[in-house]
Amino acid sequence: MAVDLTQRQPKKTYRGEGGASYEWSPADLPMLGVASIGAAKLSLAAGGLSLPSYSDSAKVAYVLQGTGTCGIVLPEATKEKVVGVKEGDALALPFGVVTWWHNAPDATTELIVLFLGDTSKGHKAGQFTNFQLTGANGIFTGFSTEFVGRAWDLTQDDAAKLVSSQPASGIVKLGAGQKLPAPSAEDRKGMALNCLEAPLDVDIKNGGRVVVLNTQNLPLVKEVGLGADLVRIDAHSMCSPGFSCDSAYQVTYIVRGSGRVQVVGTDGKRVLETHVEGGYLFIVPRFFVVSKIADASGLEWFSIITTPK
């Protein structure tokens, strides 16, 4: 089986005053298309707002850096949840969920969020397709003023003004005095798990630590259909060779640190031997065996597998 498992960094797809978006493409990382996995990153500057949108894919979001706010409207929900997020938080986002993300105006660091998800039911294998609710590319820009006016009980002139007055695309920077709903501790329950603070599933002295996302600590994982974990191994420690026994792909994003990775495939052939560092992503095919050894800096990675088990 000839496979290209070369690790890749994402490419920038949008840059504005409020921040930037990045994605990994199947053209650069073919295994994304093979595994029907999407991977993207969002980076928001101070005051940056990622406008409300929904996607054609179920995802797991992981906060790589910073603090901020996430607005979440679950399918058939009668109320929006507004969740405060910080580094280490993981959120399970099912099909049909509407989200927005905001970094505080006085933030000293960017808010950076990683998205990994299943695109098997999406428009493009290996890529997310997002639908903006508002802005220059918002879904209402495609409807006639008659439809928009009747939907919101507006005159056609007001409907035209409403739609045409939103020139921004995807990410904006809020002006002074513009406010968003405040996060609620109650809304956070069941929506986010901080992997840096959660009880450890594996704790090896001078070796490493693992936190696994499951239906007990993050119930929405079941609806998303993906499993996930955060693994941190110490300097010169090893994650022993292993494979997923339930026919799952493993998608790994290196959060920080560096180290060596080897992957062995069919007929005992080594199909990947590489040095990894923060910011890179690679995919391990079904039943292939992977092992990692950390450098002196240690190694930390966030992974999903294509099963919630």
PDB file of C-alpha atoms in Angstrom, residues 14 21 26 41 49 93 103 137 141 143-144 149 154-155 184 197 231 234 243-244 248 250 264 270-271 283:
ATOM      1  CA  TYR A  14      -8.264  34.225   5.148  1.00  0.00           C
ATOM      2  CA  SER A  21      -8.206  31.119   9.297  1.00  0.00           C
ATOM      3  CA  PRO A  26      -6.226  17.032   0.729  1.00  0.00           C
ATOM      4  CA  LYS A  41      -7.293  26.393  12.660  1.00  0.00           C
ATOM      5  CA  LEU A  49     -14.906  37.758  16.212  1.00  0.00           C
ATOM      6  CA  LEU A  93     -19.524  20.099  17.986  1.00  0.00           C
ATOM      7  CA  ASN A 103     -11.289  37.050  21.698  1.00  0.00           C
ATOM      8  CA  ASN A 137     -20.980  35.722   2.292  1.00  0.00           C
ATOM      9  CA  THR A 141     -27.266  37.546   0.729  1.00  0.00           C
ATOM     10  CA  PHE A 143     -32.176  35.333  -0.945  1.00  0.00           C
ATOM     11  CA  SER A 144     -34.273  38.003  -2.589  1.00  0.00           C
ATOM     12  CA  GLY A 149     -38.308  40.782   4.369  1.00  0.00           C
ATOM     13  CA  LEU A 154     -39.199  43.929   7.292  1.00  0.00           C
ATOM     14  CA  THR A 155     -39.969  46.130   4.331  1.00  0.00           C
ATOM     15  CA  SER A 184     -22.102  31.402  31.768  1.00  0.00           C
ATOM     16  CA  GLU A 197      -7.041  20.069  34.340  1.00  0.00           C
ATOM     17  CA  VAL A 231      -0.981  13.132  25.294  1.00  0.00           C
ATOM     18  CA  ASP A 234       8.391  13.966  29.089  1.00  0.00           C
ATOM     19  CA  PHE A 243      -2.442   0.615  16.595  1.00  0.00           C
ATOM     20  CA  SER A 244      -6.195   1.202  16.646  1.00  0.00           C
ATOM     21  CA  ALA A 248     -10.020   3.849  12.938  1.00  0.00           C
ATOM     22  CA  GLN A 250      -5.674   8.526  13.911  1.00  0.00           C
ATOM     23  CA  VAL A 264       5.001   0.779  10.149  1.00  0.00           C
ATOM     24  CA  ARG A 270       8.304   1.454   7.644  1.00  0.00           C
ATOM     25  CA  VAL A 271       6.175   4.033   5.806  1.00  0.00           C
ATOM     26  CA  ILE A 283      -2.479  10.878   9.835  1.00  0.00           C
TER      27      ILE A 283
END
